[in-house]
Amino acid sequence: MIISRTPFRLSLGGGGTDLPSYYRRYGGFFVSGAVDRYVYVSLNPSFDKDRLRVGYSTTEVVADADAVVHGAVRESLRLLGIESGLEIVSMADAPAAAGLGSSSSFCVGLLSALHTHLRQGVSRQDLAEEACSIAMERLHEPSGKQDEYAATFGGICSYEIDRQGAVTVEPLHLPVATVAELEAGILMFYTGITRSASSVLSKQQQAIDHGDAVEKMHLIKELGLRSRDALVRGDLAEFGGLIHEHWLVKRGVVDSMTLAPVDRWVSTALHNGALGVKLVGAGGGGFLMAFCDQDRTRLRRAMADEGLVESRFRFDFEGTKIIYNV
C-alpha cells in the first residue's frame, strides 16, 4: 500500500496572474503558501487485476482507465500508462470547493502515489507540470498553475511564470519569528458557501481575453510583488494592507467573485481589527482570510456572531510526500 499526503494552498498575493490568458501575454507572478490541511490518496494493488476501484465521494468499479468517470483519475492513469489492477481511495481534512485548491492537491497526490507505484523518480517541477497538464490540456479546465505548484513544493514561495509557461520557484526563507507572526495573524473563517472555481475562472479568463480585466490583473501582479517584498522584510502590517487592496481589485474583475453576505463579512472584519480581508481562491465562497496584527479576540467574536466558523492552521513546509509505502 502507498499513501501520499498533499497540502492545500493559501494564496498570499498575485493570484489570477497564473492563468494562461494572462501569463502568455504578460508573464505571471504570485506568492503562495501551503497549509497543514491535506488530501490523502491511498493506492493498493487490487486482487482483481482486470478491475479498477476508485473511491472518493462515490465509488467506481470499472474495467479499465478509459471507463473512469473522475477526470483527474482517468487522465493520470492514462498519462502513466496504467490500465487496471489498482484500488485508489482519497480523503481530505478540509471541504472541497472552498478555495484551497483541493482538486489540484488531489491530482498532485495521486500522481505522486502512481509514480511511486511504478518505482519512477520524478522531480517536483515535473510533478507540478504533469498535474497542470492534466487540468489545462487534458481536461480543458479554465485553471492556472498556482494550485499545483504550491501543493507540490509546499512552504511559502514566490512563483514567476514566463510567457512560455515556464515556472521559476523561489522559497522565501522567512525567519521563524515572521512565520509565527504570520500564522498568528492570518485567521481563516469558513463561510459555508461552496462554489465552482471553474465557473468563476472561466469568466475571469474571458474578461482577460476581451481586455476588460487586463489593467486590474497588472495591478494584482504588482500587489503580488509588493506582498513578497513585505513578507521578506517582515513588514506584516503592510502585508495585511495589501490583502485589502488585492480584494478591492479582485472583486471588480468579474461580478461572481463576491456575494452580498461576503461583502458584509469583509466589512465586519475590517471594523473589528482586520487590516485586510479576502476570499481565498477564485472567489464566490469558501474560506474568508483575514489578517490582524493586534488583539484578535474582538475579530473572532465578531465573525462568530456572523455565524462563521474559524479554522486554525499552520504552514506546511514539506509539500506533497509519500507517508506510507509498504
PDB file of C-alpha atoms in Angstrom, residues 40-305:
ATOM      1  CA  TYR A  40      -4.595  11.737   1.342  1.00  0.00           C
ATOM      2  CA  VAL A  41      -4.523   9.309  -1.572  1.00  0.00           C
ATOM      3  CA  SER A  42      -4.066   5.592  -0.943  1.00  0.00           C
ATOM      4  CA  LEU A  43      -3.072   3.151  -3.620  1.00  0.00           C
ATOM      5  CA  ASN A  44      -3.314  -0.599  -3.259  1.00  0.00           C
ATOM      6  CA  PRO A  45      -2.916  -3.443  -5.775  1.00  0.00           C
ATOM      7  CA  SER A  46      -6.296  -4.989  -6.452  1.00  0.00           C
ATOM      8  CA  PHE A  47      -6.947  -8.713  -6.121  1.00  0.00           C
ATOM      9  CA  ASP A  48      -8.838  -8.433  -9.399  1.00  0.00           C
ATOM     10  CA  LYS A  49      -6.159  -7.433 -11.885  1.00  0.00           C
ATOM     11  CA  ASP A  50      -8.802  -6.697 -14.527  1.00  0.00           C
ATOM     12  CA  ARG A  51     -10.601  -4.029 -12.498  1.00  0.00           C
ATOM     13  CA  LEU A  52     -10.066  -0.551 -11.137  1.00  0.00           C
ATOM     14  CA  ARG A  53     -11.752   0.609  -7.966  1.00  0.00           C
ATOM     15  CA  VAL A  54     -11.817   4.379  -7.336  1.00  0.00           C
ATOM     16  CA  GLY A  55     -13.283   5.714  -4.092  1.00  0.00           C
ATOM     17  CA  TYR A  56     -13.969   9.398  -3.390  1.00  0.00           C
ATOM     18  CA  SER A  57     -17.404  10.924  -2.721  1.00  0.00           C
ATOM     19  CA  THR A  58     -18.687   7.982  -4.736  1.00  0.00           C
ATOM     20  CA  THR A  59     -17.225   4.619  -5.701  1.00  0.00           C
ATOM     21  CA  GLU A  60     -16.403   3.482  -9.207  1.00  0.00           C
ATOM     22  CA  VAL A  61     -15.595  -0.108 -10.126  1.00  0.00           C
ATOM     23  CA  VAL A  62     -14.656  -0.251 -13.798  1.00  0.00           C
ATOM     24  CA  ALA A  63     -12.793  -2.431 -16.279  1.00  0.00           C
ATOM     25  CA  ASP A  64     -10.034  -0.014 -17.239  1.00  0.00           C
ATOM     26  CA  ALA A  65      -8.766   3.557 -17.032  1.00  0.00           C
ATOM     27  CA  ASP A  66     -10.815   4.759 -20.004  1.00  0.00           C
ATOM     28  CA  ALA A  67     -14.028   3.914 -18.148  1.00  0.00           C
ATOM     29  CA  VAL A  68     -13.241   6.012 -15.063  1.00  0.00           C
ATOM     30  CA  VAL A  69     -15.619   8.969 -14.712  1.00  0.00           C
ATOM     31  CA  HIS A  70     -13.402  11.021 -12.376  1.00  0.00           C
ATOM     32  CA  GLY A  71     -11.434  13.152 -14.818  1.00  0.00           C
ATOM     33  CA  ALA A  72      -8.214  13.625 -12.856  1.00  0.00           C
ATOM     34  CA  VAL A  73      -8.009   9.913 -12.021  1.00  0.00           C
ATOM     35  CA  ARG A  74      -8.730   8.839 -15.599  1.00  0.00           C
ATOM     36  CA  GLU A  75      -6.165  11.193 -17.142  1.00  0.00           C
ATOM     37  CA  SER A  76      -3.486  10.464 -14.527  1.00  0.00           C
ATOM     38  CA  LEU A  77      -3.792   6.743 -15.244  1.00  0.00           C
ATOM     39  CA  ARG A  78      -3.697   7.392 -18.986  1.00  0.00           C
ATOM     40  CA  LEU A  79      -0.664   9.657 -18.658  1.00  0.00           C
ATOM     41  CA  LEU A  80       1.321   6.989 -16.828  1.00  0.00           C
ATOM     42  CA  GLY A  81       0.041   4.074 -18.907  1.00  0.00           C
ATOM     43  CA  ILE A  82      -1.815   2.243 -16.126  1.00  0.00           C
ATOM     44  CA  GLU A  83      -4.872   0.309 -17.258  1.00  0.00           C
ATOM     45  CA  SER A  84      -6.201  -1.608 -14.248  1.00  0.00           C
ATOM     46  CA  GLY A  85      -5.328  -3.630 -11.168  1.00  0.00           C
ATOM     47  CA  LEU A  86      -5.475  -0.855  -8.560  1.00  0.00           C
ATOM     48  CA  GLU A  87      -7.660   0.425  -5.776  1.00  0.00           C
ATOM     49  CA  ILE A  88      -7.474   4.213  -5.379  1.00  0.00           C
ATOM     50  CA  VAL A  89      -9.115   5.891  -2.388  1.00  0.00           C
ATOM     51  CA  SER A  90      -8.924   9.519  -1.268  1.00  0.00           C
ATOM     52  CA  MET A  91      -9.947  11.531   1.766  1.00  0.00           C
ATOM     53  CA  ALA A  92      -9.314  15.103   2.889  1.00  0.00           C
ATOM     54  CA  ASP A  93      -9.401  17.119   6.108  1.00  0.00           C
ATOM     55  CA  ALA A  94     -10.876  20.268   4.538  1.00  0.00           C
ATOM     56  CA  PRO A  95     -14.003  20.677   2.406  1.00  0.00           C
ATOM     57  CA  ALA A  96     -13.949  20.698  -1.380  1.00  0.00           C
ATOM     58  CA  ALA A  97     -14.930  23.830  -3.333  1.00  0.00           C
ATOM     59  CA  ALA A  98     -13.629  26.030  -0.505  1.00  0.00           C
ATOM     60  CA  GLY A  99     -10.934  27.997  -2.342  1.00  0.00           C
ATOM     61  CA  LEU A 100      -7.975  25.933  -1.112  1.00  0.00           C
ATOM     62  CA  GLY A 101      -7.139  24.204  -4.392  1.00  0.00           C
ATOM     63  CA  SER A 102      -8.354  20.788  -3.251  1.00  0.00           C
ATOM     64  CA  SER A 103      -8.792  19.269  -6.719  1.00  0.00           C
ATOM     65  CA  SER A 104      -5.257  20.221  -7.722  1.00  0.00           C
ATOM     66  CA  SER A 105      -3.835  18.862  -4.471  1.00  0.00           C
ATOM     67  CA  PHE A 106      -5.666  15.604  -5.140  1.00  0.00           C
ATOM     68  CA  CYS A 107      -4.185  15.333  -8.638  1.00  0.00           C
ATOM     69  CA  VAL A 108      -0.665  16.056  -7.370  1.00  0.00           C
ATOM     70  CA  GLY A 109      -1.038  13.466  -4.599  1.00  0.00           C
ATOM     71  CA  LEU A 110      -2.427  10.871  -7.000  1.00  0.00           C
ATOM     72  CA  LEU A 111       0.405  11.357  -9.488  1.00  0.00           C
ATOM     73  CA  SER A 112       2.969  11.141  -6.687  1.00  0.00           C
ATOM     74  CA  ALA A 113       1.476   7.847  -5.499  1.00  0.00           C
ATOM     75  CA  LEU A 114       1.274   6.442  -9.033  1.00  0.00           C
ATOM     76  CA  HIS A 115       4.913   7.298  -9.773  1.00  0.00           C
ATOM     77  CA  THR A 116       5.890   5.580  -6.525  1.00  0.00           C
ATOM     78  CA  HIS A 117       3.824   2.533  -7.508  1.00  0.00           C
ATOM     79  CA  LEU A 118       5.707   2.404 -10.810  1.00  0.00           C
ATOM     80  CA  ARG A 119       9.031   2.952  -8.970  1.00  0.00           C
ATOM     81  CA  GLN A 120       9.669   6.057 -11.014  1.00  0.00           C
ATOM     82  CA  GLY A 121      11.577   9.045  -9.693  1.00  0.00           C
ATOM     83  CA  VAL A 122      10.056  12.393 -10.617  1.00  0.00           C
ATOM     84  CA  SER A 123      11.203  15.926  -9.771  1.00  0.00           C
ATOM     85  CA  ARG A 124       8.837  18.325  -8.042  1.00  0.00           C
ATOM     86  CA  GLN A 125       8.920  20.585 -11.090  1.00  0.00           C
ATOM     87  CA  ASP A 126       7.909  17.744 -13.413  1.00  0.00           C
ATOM     88  CA  LEU A 127       5.252  16.540 -10.986  1.00  0.00           C
ATOM     89  CA  ALA A 128       3.668  20.007 -10.828  1.00  0.00           C
ATOM     90  CA  GLU A 129       3.773  20.316 -14.619  1.00  0.00           C
ATOM     91  CA  GLU A 130       2.129  16.913 -15.051  1.00  0.00           C
ATOM     92  CA  ALA A 131      -0.723  17.979 -12.789  1.00  0.00           C
ATOM     93  CA  CYS A 132      -1.055  21.314 -14.629  1.00  0.00           C
ATOM     94  CA  SER A 133      -1.109  19.499 -17.961  1.00  0.00           C
ATOM     95  CA  ILE A 134      -3.904  17.195 -16.802  1.00  0.00           C
ATOM     96  CA  ALA A 135      -6.072  20.118 -15.696  1.00  0.00           C
ATOM     97  CA  MET A 136      -5.333  22.549 -18.512  1.00  0.00           C
ATOM     98  CA  GLU A 137      -4.617  20.381 -21.559  1.00  0.00           C
ATOM     99  CA  ARG A 138      -6.331  17.053 -20.974  1.00  0.00           C
ATOM    100  CA  LEU A 139      -9.416  18.193 -19.051  1.00  0.00           C
ATOM    101  CA  HIS A 140      -9.502  21.705 -20.575  1.00  0.00           C
ATOM    102  CA  GLU A 141     -10.297  23.306 -17.253  1.00  0.00           C
ATOM    103  CA  PRO A 142     -10.043  27.128 -17.018  1.00  0.00           C
ATOM    104  CA  SER A 143      -7.302  26.871 -14.403  1.00  0.00           C
ATOM    105  CA  GLY A 144      -3.823  28.237 -13.820  1.00  0.00           C
ATOM    106  CA  LYS A 145      -0.618  26.900 -12.298  1.00  0.00           C
ATOM    107  CA  GLN A 146      -0.739  28.209  -8.731  1.00  0.00           C
ATOM    108  CA  ASP A 147      -2.548  25.347  -7.026  1.00  0.00           C
ATOM    109  CA  GLU A 148      -0.461  22.509  -8.446  1.00  0.00           C
ATOM    110  CA  TYR A 149       2.857  24.217  -7.759  1.00  0.00           C
ATOM    111  CA  ALA A 150       2.010  25.297  -4.207  1.00  0.00           C
ATOM    112  CA  ALA A 151       0.742  21.810  -3.360  1.00  0.00           C
ATOM    113  CA  THR A 152       3.839  20.168  -4.827  1.00  0.00           C
ATOM    114  CA  PHE A 153       6.555  22.401  -3.354  1.00  0.00           C
ATOM    115  CA  GLY A 154       4.987  23.393  -0.028  1.00  0.00           C
ATOM    116  CA  GLY A 155       6.383  26.210   2.084  1.00  0.00           C
ATOM    117  CA  ILE A 156       5.932  29.907   1.371  1.00  0.00           C
ATOM    118  CA  CYS A 157       7.268  30.655  -2.104  1.00  0.00           C
ATOM    119  CA  SER A 158       7.084  33.166  -4.895  1.00  0.00           C
ATOM    120  CA  TYR A 159       6.453  31.843  -8.386  1.00  0.00           C
ATOM    121  CA  GLU A 160       7.255  33.624 -11.646  1.00  0.00           C
ATOM    122  CA  ILE A 161       5.745  32.372 -14.913  1.00  0.00           C
ATOM    123  CA  ASP A 162       7.247  33.426 -18.247  1.00  0.00           C
ATOM    124  CA  ARG A 163       5.233  33.798 -21.432  1.00  0.00           C
ATOM    125  CA  GLN A 164       6.029  30.224 -22.467  1.00  0.00           C
ATOM    126  CA  GLY A 165       4.601  28.922 -19.183  1.00  0.00           C
ATOM    127  CA  ALA A 166       7.903  28.013 -17.503  1.00  0.00           C
ATOM    128  CA  VAL A 167       7.700  28.491 -13.732  1.00  0.00           C
ATOM    129  CA  THR A 168      10.568  29.677 -11.524  1.00  0.00           C
ATOM    130  CA  VAL A 169      10.113  28.765  -7.849  1.00  0.00           C
ATOM    131  CA  GLU A 170      11.756  30.870  -5.118  1.00  0.00           C
ATOM    132  CA  PRO A 171      11.264  29.817  -1.468  1.00  0.00           C
ATOM    133  CA  LEU A 172      11.068  32.959   0.672  1.00  0.00           C
ATOM    134  CA  HIS A 173      13.065  31.530   3.618  1.00  0.00           C
ATOM    135  CA  LEU A 174      11.290  33.721   6.145  1.00  0.00           C
ATOM    136  CA  PRO A 175      12.643  33.886   9.719  1.00  0.00           C
ATOM    137  CA  VAL A 176      10.895  31.597  12.205  1.00  0.00           C
ATOM    138  CA  ALA A 177       9.554  34.643  14.070  1.00  0.00           C
ATOM    139  CA  THR A 178       7.992  36.051  10.892  1.00  0.00           C
ATOM    140  CA  VAL A 179       6.321  32.739  10.072  1.00  0.00           C
ATOM    141  CA  ALA A 180       4.964  32.530  13.616  1.00  0.00           C
ATOM    142  CA  GLU A 181       3.580  36.089  13.389  1.00  0.00           C
ATOM    143  CA  LEU A 182       2.047  35.287  10.017  1.00  0.00           C
ATOM    144  CA  GLU A 183       0.379  32.121  11.322  1.00  0.00           C
ATOM    145  CA  ALA A 184      -0.976  34.011  14.322  1.00  0.00           C
ATOM    146  CA  GLY A 185      -2.161  36.957  12.252  1.00  0.00           C
ATOM    147  CA  ILE A 186      -3.956  35.074   9.476  1.00  0.00           C
ATOM    148  CA  LEU A 187      -7.415  33.986  10.602  1.00  0.00           C
ATOM    149  CA  MET A 188      -9.438  31.685   8.366  1.00  0.00           C
ATOM    150  CA  PHE A 189     -13.233  31.590   8.580  1.00  0.00           C
ATOM    151  CA  TYR A 190     -15.346  29.084   6.686  1.00  0.00           C
ATOM    152  CA  THR A 191     -18.331  30.779   5.062  1.00  0.00           C
ATOM    153  CA  GLY A 192     -20.231  27.569   4.342  1.00  0.00           C
ATOM    154  CA  ILE A 193     -20.698  28.731   0.753  1.00  0.00           C
ATOM    155  CA  THR A 194     -19.330  26.350  -1.866  1.00  0.00           C
ATOM    156  CA  ARG A 195     -18.812  27.425  -5.441  1.00  0.00           C
ATOM    157  CA  SER A 196     -17.448  26.176  -8.724  1.00  0.00           C
ATOM    158  CA  ALA A 197     -13.968  27.592  -9.219  1.00  0.00           C
ATOM    159  CA  SER A 198     -14.204  26.676 -12.902  1.00  0.00           C
ATOM    160  CA  SER A 199     -17.199  28.933 -13.490  1.00  0.00           C
ATOM    161  CA  VAL A 200     -15.511  31.916 -11.822  1.00  0.00           C
ATOM    162  CA  LEU A 201     -12.168  31.306 -13.529  1.00  0.00           C
ATOM    163  CA  SER A 202     -13.833  30.860 -16.914  1.00  0.00           C
ATOM    164  CA  LYS A 203     -15.415  34.287 -16.599  1.00  0.00           C
ATOM    165  CA  GLN A 204     -12.109  35.748 -15.456  1.00  0.00           C
ATOM    166  CA  GLN A 205     -10.254  34.290 -18.445  1.00  0.00           C
ATOM    167  CA  GLN A 206     -12.914  35.696 -20.777  1.00  0.00           C
ATOM    168  CA  ALA A 207     -12.574  39.119 -19.164  1.00  0.00           C
ATOM    169  CA  ILE A 208      -8.798  38.986 -19.710  1.00  0.00           C
ATOM    170  CA  ASP A 209      -9.162  37.750 -23.302  1.00  0.00           C
ATOM    171  CA  HIS A 210     -11.552  40.598 -24.101  1.00  0.00           C
ATOM    172  CA  GLY A 211      -9.257  43.148 -22.484  1.00  0.00           C
ATOM    173  CA  ASP A 212     -11.787  44.107 -19.806  1.00  0.00           C
ATOM    174  CA  ALA A 213      -9.659  42.959 -16.870  1.00  0.00           C
ATOM    175  CA  VAL A 214      -6.081  43.361 -18.093  1.00  0.00           C
ATOM    176  CA  GLU A 215      -5.314  46.543 -16.156  1.00  0.00           C
ATOM    177  CA  LYS A 216      -6.744  45.029 -12.997  1.00  0.00           C
ATOM    178  CA  MET A 217      -4.577  41.943 -13.482  1.00  0.00           C
ATOM    179  CA  HIS A 218      -1.489  44.132 -13.949  1.00  0.00           C
ATOM    180  CA  LEU A 219      -2.288  45.738 -10.610  1.00  0.00           C
ATOM    181  CA  ILE A 220      -2.827  42.338  -8.965  1.00  0.00           C
ATOM    182  CA  LYS A 221       0.623  41.245 -10.181  1.00  0.00           C
ATOM    183  CA  GLU A 222       2.155  44.433  -8.761  1.00  0.00           C
ATOM    184  CA  LEU A 223       0.425  43.762  -5.444  1.00  0.00           C
ATOM    185  CA  GLY A 224       1.852  40.236  -5.511  1.00  0.00           C
ATOM    186  CA  LEU A 225       5.378  41.609  -5.906  1.00  0.00           C
ATOM    187  CA  ARG A 226       4.798  44.078  -3.079  1.00  0.00           C
ATOM    188  CA  SER A 227       3.396  41.287  -0.893  1.00  0.00           C
ATOM    189  CA  ARG A 228       6.542  39.229  -1.417  1.00  0.00           C
ATOM    190  CA  ASP A 229       8.723  42.200  -0.512  1.00  0.00           C
ATOM    191  CA  ALA A 230       6.672  42.950   2.617  1.00  0.00           C
ATOM    192  CA  LEU A 231       6.948  39.342   3.777  1.00  0.00           C
ATOM    193  CA  VAL A 232      10.699  39.245   3.177  1.00  0.00           C
ATOM    194  CA  ARG A 233      11.108  42.496   5.165  1.00  0.00           C
ATOM    195  CA  GLY A 234       8.890  41.140   7.925  1.00  0.00           C
ATOM    196  CA  ASP A 235       6.503  44.086   7.499  1.00  0.00           C
ATOM    197  CA  LEU A 236       3.303  42.190   8.186  1.00  0.00           C
ATOM    198  CA  ALA A 237       1.231  45.323   8.734  1.00  0.00           C
ATOM    199  CA  GLU A 238       1.943  46.301   5.129  1.00  0.00           C
ATOM    200  CA  PHE A 239       1.213  42.746   4.035  1.00  0.00           C
ATOM    201  CA  GLY A 240      -2.193  42.948   5.732  1.00  0.00           C
ATOM    202  CA  GLY A 241      -2.970  46.224   3.985  1.00  0.00           C
ATOM    203  CA  LEU A 242      -2.042  44.690   0.634  1.00  0.00           C
ATOM    204  CA  ILE A 243      -4.582  41.908   1.219  1.00  0.00           C
ATOM    205  CA  HIS A 244      -7.247  44.626   1.436  1.00  0.00           C
ATOM    206  CA  GLU A 245      -6.008  46.333  -1.737  1.00  0.00           C
ATOM    207  CA  HIS A 246      -5.932  42.989  -3.525  1.00  0.00           C
ATOM    208  CA  TRP A 247      -9.530  42.230  -2.596  1.00  0.00           C
ATOM    209  CA  LEU A 248     -10.759  45.631  -3.775  1.00  0.00           C
ATOM    210  CA  VAL A 249      -9.197  44.981  -7.179  1.00  0.00           C
ATOM    211  CA  LYS A 250     -10.089  41.289  -7.383  1.00  0.00           C
ATOM    212  CA  ARG A 251     -13.778  41.733  -6.593  1.00  0.00           C
ATOM    213  CA  GLY A 252     -14.081  44.006  -9.628  1.00  0.00           C
ATOM    214  CA  VAL A 253     -12.641  41.538 -12.147  1.00  0.00           C
ATOM    215  CA  VAL A 254     -15.921  39.619 -12.556  1.00  0.00           C
ATOM    216  CA  ASP A 255     -19.259  40.029 -10.776  1.00  0.00           C
ATOM    217  CA  SER A 256     -19.373  36.456  -9.451  1.00  0.00           C
ATOM    218  CA  MET A 257     -16.223  36.861  -7.323  1.00  0.00           C
ATOM    219  CA  THR A 258     -18.239  38.224  -4.418  1.00  0.00           C
ATOM    220  CA  LEU A 259     -21.706  37.986  -2.901  1.00  0.00           C
ATOM    221  CA  ALA A 260     -23.684  40.321  -0.640  1.00  0.00           C
ATOM    222  CA  PRO A 261     -23.023  38.247   2.528  1.00  0.00           C
ATOM    223  CA  VAL A 262     -19.306  38.190   1.724  1.00  0.00           C
ATOM    224  CA  ASP A 263     -19.200  41.983   1.423  1.00  0.00           C
ATOM    225  CA  ARG A 264     -20.899  42.226   4.820  1.00  0.00           C
ATOM    226  CA  TRP A 265     -18.427  39.816   6.426  1.00  0.00           C
ATOM    227  CA  VAL A 266     -15.479  41.712   4.943  1.00  0.00           C
ATOM    228  CA  SER A 267     -16.851  44.967   6.348  1.00  0.00           C
ATOM    229  CA  THR A 268     -17.419  43.368   9.759  1.00  0.00           C
ATOM    230  CA  ALA A 269     -13.848  42.068   9.881  1.00  0.00           C
ATOM    231  CA  LEU A 270     -12.367  45.430   8.872  1.00  0.00           C
ATOM    232  CA  HIS A 271     -14.374  47.173  11.600  1.00  0.00           C
ATOM    233  CA  ASN A 272     -13.108  44.710  14.204  1.00  0.00           C
ATOM    234  CA  GLY A 273      -9.353  44.915  13.786  1.00  0.00           C
ATOM    235  CA  ALA A 274      -8.527  43.218  10.484  1.00  0.00           C
ATOM    236  CA  LEU A 275      -6.056  45.056   8.257  1.00  0.00           C
ATOM    237  CA  GLY A 276      -7.114  43.091   5.199  1.00  0.00           C
ATOM    238  CA  VAL A 277      -9.766  40.525   4.280  1.00  0.00           C
ATOM    239  CA  LYS A 278     -10.394  38.491   1.143  1.00  0.00           C
ATOM    240  CA  LEU A 279     -11.926  35.282  -0.096  1.00  0.00           C
ATOM    241  CA  VAL A 280      -9.217  32.748  -0.842  1.00  0.00           C
ATOM    242  CA  GLY A 281      -9.084  31.065  -4.225  1.00  0.00           C
ATOM    243  CA  ALA A 282     -11.160  32.057  -7.218  1.00  0.00           C
ATOM    244  CA  GLY A 283     -13.833  33.762  -5.115  1.00  0.00           C
ATOM    245  CA  GLY A 284     -17.569  33.397  -4.658  1.00  0.00           C
ATOM    246  CA  GLY A 285     -17.399  31.432  -1.385  1.00  0.00           C
ATOM    247  CA  GLY A 286     -15.232  29.067   0.604  1.00  0.00           C
ATOM    248  CA  PHE A 287     -12.841  30.453   3.203  1.00  0.00           C
ATOM    249  CA  LEU A 288     -12.554  34.079   4.228  1.00  0.00           C
ATOM    250  CA  MET A 289      -8.988  35.060   5.109  1.00  0.00           C
ATOM    251  CA  ALA A 290      -8.403  37.994   7.467  1.00  0.00           C
ATOM    252  CA  PHE A 291      -5.113  39.408   8.688  1.00  0.00           C
ATOM    253  CA  CYS A 292      -4.999  41.029  12.130  1.00  0.00           C
ATOM    254  CA  ASP A 293      -1.761  42.071  13.870  1.00  0.00           C
ATOM    255  CA  GLN A 294      -3.310  43.090  17.221  1.00  0.00           C
ATOM    256  CA  ASP A 295      -5.619  41.536  19.811  1.00  0.00           C
ATOM    257  CA  ARG A 296      -7.711  39.138  17.747  1.00  0.00           C
ATOM    258  CA  THR A 297     -10.384  38.378  20.320  1.00  0.00           C
ATOM    259  CA  ARG A 298     -12.721  41.094  19.070  1.00  0.00           C
ATOM    260  CA  LEU A 299     -12.377  39.923  15.478  1.00  0.00           C
ATOM    261  CA  ARG A 300     -13.032  36.299  16.406  1.00  0.00           C
ATOM    262  CA  ARG A 301     -16.147  37.253  18.392  1.00  0.00           C
ATOM    263  CA  ALA A 302     -17.490  39.444  15.596  1.00  0.00           C
ATOM    264  CA  MET A 303     -17.086  36.710  12.986  1.00  0.00           C
ATOM    265  CA  ALA A 304     -18.589  34.105  15.306  1.00  0.00           C
ATOM    266  CA  ASP A 305     -21.591  36.416  15.721  1.00  0.00           C
TER     267      ASP A 305
END
